[in-house]
mmCIF file of C-alpha atoms in Angstrom:
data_model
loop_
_atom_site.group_PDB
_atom_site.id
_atom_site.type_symbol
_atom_site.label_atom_id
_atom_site.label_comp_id
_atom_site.label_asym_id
_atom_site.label_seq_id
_atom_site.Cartn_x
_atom_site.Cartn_y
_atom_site.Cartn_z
ATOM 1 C CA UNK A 495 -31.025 36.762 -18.835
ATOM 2 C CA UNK A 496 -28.359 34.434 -18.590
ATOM 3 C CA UNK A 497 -27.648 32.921 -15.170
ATOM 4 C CA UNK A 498 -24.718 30.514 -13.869
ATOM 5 C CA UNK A 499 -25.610 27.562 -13.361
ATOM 6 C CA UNK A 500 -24.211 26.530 -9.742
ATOM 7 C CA UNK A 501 -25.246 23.397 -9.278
ATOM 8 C CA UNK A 502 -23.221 21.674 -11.481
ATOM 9 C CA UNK A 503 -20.110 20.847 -10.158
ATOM 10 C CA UNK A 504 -16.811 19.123 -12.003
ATOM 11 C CA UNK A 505 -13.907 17.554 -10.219
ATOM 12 C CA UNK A 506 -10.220 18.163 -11.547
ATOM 13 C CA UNK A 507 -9.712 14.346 -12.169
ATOM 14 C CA UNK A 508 -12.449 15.036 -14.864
ATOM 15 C CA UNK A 509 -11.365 18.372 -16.228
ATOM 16 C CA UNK A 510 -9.568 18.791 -19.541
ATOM 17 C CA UNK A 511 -6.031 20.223 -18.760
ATOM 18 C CA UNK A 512 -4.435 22.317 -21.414
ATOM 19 C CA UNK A 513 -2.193 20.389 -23.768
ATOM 20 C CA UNK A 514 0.447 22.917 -23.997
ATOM 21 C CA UNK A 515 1.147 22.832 -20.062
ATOM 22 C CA UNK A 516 3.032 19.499 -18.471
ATOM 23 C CA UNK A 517 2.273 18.411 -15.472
ATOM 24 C CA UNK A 518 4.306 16.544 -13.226
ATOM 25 C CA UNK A 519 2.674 13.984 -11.244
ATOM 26 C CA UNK A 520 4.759 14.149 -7.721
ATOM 27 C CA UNK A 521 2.155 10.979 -6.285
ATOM 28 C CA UNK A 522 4.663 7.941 -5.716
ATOM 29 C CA UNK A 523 2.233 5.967 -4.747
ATOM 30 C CA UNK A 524 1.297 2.601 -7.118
ATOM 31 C CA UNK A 525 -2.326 1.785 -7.069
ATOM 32 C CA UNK A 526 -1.156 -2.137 -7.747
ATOM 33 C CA UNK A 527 0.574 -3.078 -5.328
ATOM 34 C CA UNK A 528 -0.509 0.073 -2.670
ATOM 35 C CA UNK A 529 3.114 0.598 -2.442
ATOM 36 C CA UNK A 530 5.393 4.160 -2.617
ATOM 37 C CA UNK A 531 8.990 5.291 -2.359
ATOM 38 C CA UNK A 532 10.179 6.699 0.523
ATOM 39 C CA UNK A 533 14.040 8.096 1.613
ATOM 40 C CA UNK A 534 15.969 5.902 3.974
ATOM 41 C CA UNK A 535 19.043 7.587 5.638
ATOM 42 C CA UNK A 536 21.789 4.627 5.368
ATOM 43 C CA UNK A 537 25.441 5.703 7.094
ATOM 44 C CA UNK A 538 24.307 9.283 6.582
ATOM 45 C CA UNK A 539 23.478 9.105 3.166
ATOM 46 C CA UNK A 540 19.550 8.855 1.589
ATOM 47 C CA UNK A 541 18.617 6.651 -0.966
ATOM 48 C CA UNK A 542 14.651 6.077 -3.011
ATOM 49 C CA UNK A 543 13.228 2.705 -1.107
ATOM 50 C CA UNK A 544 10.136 1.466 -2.324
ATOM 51 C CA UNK A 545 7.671 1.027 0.941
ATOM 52 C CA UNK A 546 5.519 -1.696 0.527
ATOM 53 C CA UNK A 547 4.214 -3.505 3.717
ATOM 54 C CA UNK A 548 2.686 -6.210 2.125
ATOM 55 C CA UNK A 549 6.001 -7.977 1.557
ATOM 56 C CA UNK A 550 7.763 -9.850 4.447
ATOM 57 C CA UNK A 551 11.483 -9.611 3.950
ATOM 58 C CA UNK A 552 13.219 -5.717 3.373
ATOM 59 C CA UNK A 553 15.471 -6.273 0.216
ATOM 60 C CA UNK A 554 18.525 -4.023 -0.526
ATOM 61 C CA UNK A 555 20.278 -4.105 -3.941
ATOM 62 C CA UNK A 556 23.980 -4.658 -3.629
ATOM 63 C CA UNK A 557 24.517 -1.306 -5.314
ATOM 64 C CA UNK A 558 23.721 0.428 -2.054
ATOM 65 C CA UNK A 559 26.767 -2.249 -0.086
ATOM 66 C CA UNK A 560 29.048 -1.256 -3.182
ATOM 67 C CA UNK A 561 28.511 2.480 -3.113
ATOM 68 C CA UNK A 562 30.117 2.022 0.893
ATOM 69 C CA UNK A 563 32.855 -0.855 -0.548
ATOM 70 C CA UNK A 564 36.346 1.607 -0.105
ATOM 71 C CA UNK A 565 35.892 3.731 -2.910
ATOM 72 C CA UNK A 566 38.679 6.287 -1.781
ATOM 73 C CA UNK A 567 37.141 9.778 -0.553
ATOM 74 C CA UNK A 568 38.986 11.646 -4.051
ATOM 75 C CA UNK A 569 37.932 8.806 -6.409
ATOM 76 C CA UNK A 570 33.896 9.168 -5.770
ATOM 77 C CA UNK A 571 33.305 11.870 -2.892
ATOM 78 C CA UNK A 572 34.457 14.759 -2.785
ATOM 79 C CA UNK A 573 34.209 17.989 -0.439
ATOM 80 C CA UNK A 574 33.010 19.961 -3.613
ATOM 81 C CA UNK A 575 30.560 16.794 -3.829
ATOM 82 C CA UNK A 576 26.423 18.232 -3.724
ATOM 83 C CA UNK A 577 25.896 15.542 -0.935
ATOM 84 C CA UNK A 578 28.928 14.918 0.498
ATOM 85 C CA UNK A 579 29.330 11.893 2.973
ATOM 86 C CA UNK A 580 30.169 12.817 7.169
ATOM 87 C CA UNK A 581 33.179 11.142 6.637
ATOM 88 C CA UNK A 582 35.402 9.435 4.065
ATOM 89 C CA UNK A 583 33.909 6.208 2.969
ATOM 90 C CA UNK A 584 37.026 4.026 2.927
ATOM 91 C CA UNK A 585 35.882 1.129 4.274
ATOM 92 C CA UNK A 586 32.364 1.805 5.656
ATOM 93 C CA UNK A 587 31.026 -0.825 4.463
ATOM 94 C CA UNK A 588 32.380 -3.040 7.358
ATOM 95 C CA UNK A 589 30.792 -0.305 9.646
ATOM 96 C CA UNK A 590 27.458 0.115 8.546
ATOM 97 C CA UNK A 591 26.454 -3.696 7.560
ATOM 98 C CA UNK A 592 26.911 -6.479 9.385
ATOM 99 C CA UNK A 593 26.869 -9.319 7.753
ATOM 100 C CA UNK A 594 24.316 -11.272 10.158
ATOM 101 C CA UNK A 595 24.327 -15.191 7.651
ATOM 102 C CA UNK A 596 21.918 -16.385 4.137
ATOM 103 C CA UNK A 597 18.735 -17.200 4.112
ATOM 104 C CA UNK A 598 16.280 -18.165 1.614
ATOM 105 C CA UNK A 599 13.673 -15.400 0.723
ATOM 106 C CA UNK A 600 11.221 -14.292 -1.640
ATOM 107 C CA UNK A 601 13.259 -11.701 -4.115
ATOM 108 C CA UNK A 602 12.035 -8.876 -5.703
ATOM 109 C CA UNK A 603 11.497 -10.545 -9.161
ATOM 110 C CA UNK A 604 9.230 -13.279 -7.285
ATOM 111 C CA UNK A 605 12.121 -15.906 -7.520
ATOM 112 C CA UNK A 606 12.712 -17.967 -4.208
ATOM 113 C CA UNK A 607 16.283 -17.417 -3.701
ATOM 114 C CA UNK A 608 19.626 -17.943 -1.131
ATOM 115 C CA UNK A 609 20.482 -14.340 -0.153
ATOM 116 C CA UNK A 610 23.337 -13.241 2.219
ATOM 117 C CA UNK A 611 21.467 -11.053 5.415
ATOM 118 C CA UNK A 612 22.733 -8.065 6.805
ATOM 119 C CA UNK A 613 22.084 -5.959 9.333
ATOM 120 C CA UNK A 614 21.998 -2.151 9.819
ATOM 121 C CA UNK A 615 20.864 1.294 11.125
ATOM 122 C CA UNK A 616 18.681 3.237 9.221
ATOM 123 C CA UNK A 617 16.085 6.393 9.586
ATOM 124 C CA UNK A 618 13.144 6.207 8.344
ATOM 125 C CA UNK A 619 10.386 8.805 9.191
ATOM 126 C CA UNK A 620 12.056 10.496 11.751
ATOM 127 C CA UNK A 621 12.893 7.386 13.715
ATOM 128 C CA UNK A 622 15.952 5.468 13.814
ATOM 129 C CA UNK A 623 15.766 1.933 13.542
ATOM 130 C CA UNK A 624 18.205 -1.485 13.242
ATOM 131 C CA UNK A 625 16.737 -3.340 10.213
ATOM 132 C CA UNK A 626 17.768 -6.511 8.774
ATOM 133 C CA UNK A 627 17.921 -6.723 4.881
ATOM 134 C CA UNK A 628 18.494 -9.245 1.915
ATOM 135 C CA UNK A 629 20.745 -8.394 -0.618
ATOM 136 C CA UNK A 630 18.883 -8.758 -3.577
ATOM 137 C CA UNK A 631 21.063 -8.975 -6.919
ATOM 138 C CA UNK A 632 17.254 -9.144 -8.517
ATOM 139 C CA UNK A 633 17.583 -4.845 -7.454
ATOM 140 C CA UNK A 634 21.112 -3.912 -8.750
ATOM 141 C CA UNK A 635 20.848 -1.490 -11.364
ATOM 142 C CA UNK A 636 17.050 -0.852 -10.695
ATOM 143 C CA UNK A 637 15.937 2.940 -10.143
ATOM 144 C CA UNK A 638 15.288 2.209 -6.127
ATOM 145 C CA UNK A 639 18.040 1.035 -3.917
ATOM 146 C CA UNK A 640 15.510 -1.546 -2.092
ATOM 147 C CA UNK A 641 12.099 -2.605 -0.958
ATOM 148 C CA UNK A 642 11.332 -1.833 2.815
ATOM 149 C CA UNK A 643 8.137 -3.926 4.557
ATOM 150 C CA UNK A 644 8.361 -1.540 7.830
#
């Protein structure tokens, strides 16, 4: 008589999953560095921010400051736009950043560097917040728009 054999017991991490299904792993967490992207609201708009409270200094890539640096409303954003911004972003950039002087910081590469400071509101898990960055040229043209150390 064949009987099932209950006490053996196999966790998923260990379990063979079929080759011909993909999985997608939605975990942004990063066992290294026990870091993970989150989305910051900046001026009404989100952008990926890598969390990682270890570090002591947020970073921002310039990208983010250029993507508010008077692009005209019908040369970038449109109404038809997926994620249109509240208003026309002519000029934000003097609106949302303040420009607040340089200091010398740790940069995302590891490289002690000279980086202009700004300042500005953000939401970040529900809460609003006024959070000094870096700019960080070491970030411009990486898949995050900065490192946040909230």
């Amino acid at each position: 008589m064949n009987t099932l054999n209950l006490s053996r017991k196999k966790s998923l991490k260990n379990e063979q999953k079929p080759s011909s299904v993909k999985y997608m792993d939605m975990n942004t967490w990063n066992n290294n560095t026990s870091s993970y992207t989150e989305l910051v609201h900046i001026g009404g708009v989100g952008f990926m921010f890598e969390v990682n409270k270890s570090l002591k200094h947020n970073l921002i890539s310039p990208d983010v400051l250029a993507f508010f640096d008077g692009d005209l409303e019908s040369e970038e954003v449109t109404e038809e736009c997926a994620f249109p911004l509240p208003i026309s972003n002519t000029n934000l950039l003097q609106s949302i950043f303040q420009y607040v002087g340089d200091d010398w910081v740790i940069c995302s590469d590891g490289i002690f560097r000279k980086c202009q400071k700004v300042k500005c509101q953000i939401e970040f898990n529900s809460n609003t917040l006024i959070t000094v960055f870096y700019i960080d040229k070491a970030l411009a043209n990486e898949k995050i728009a900065g490192i946040i150390s909230l």
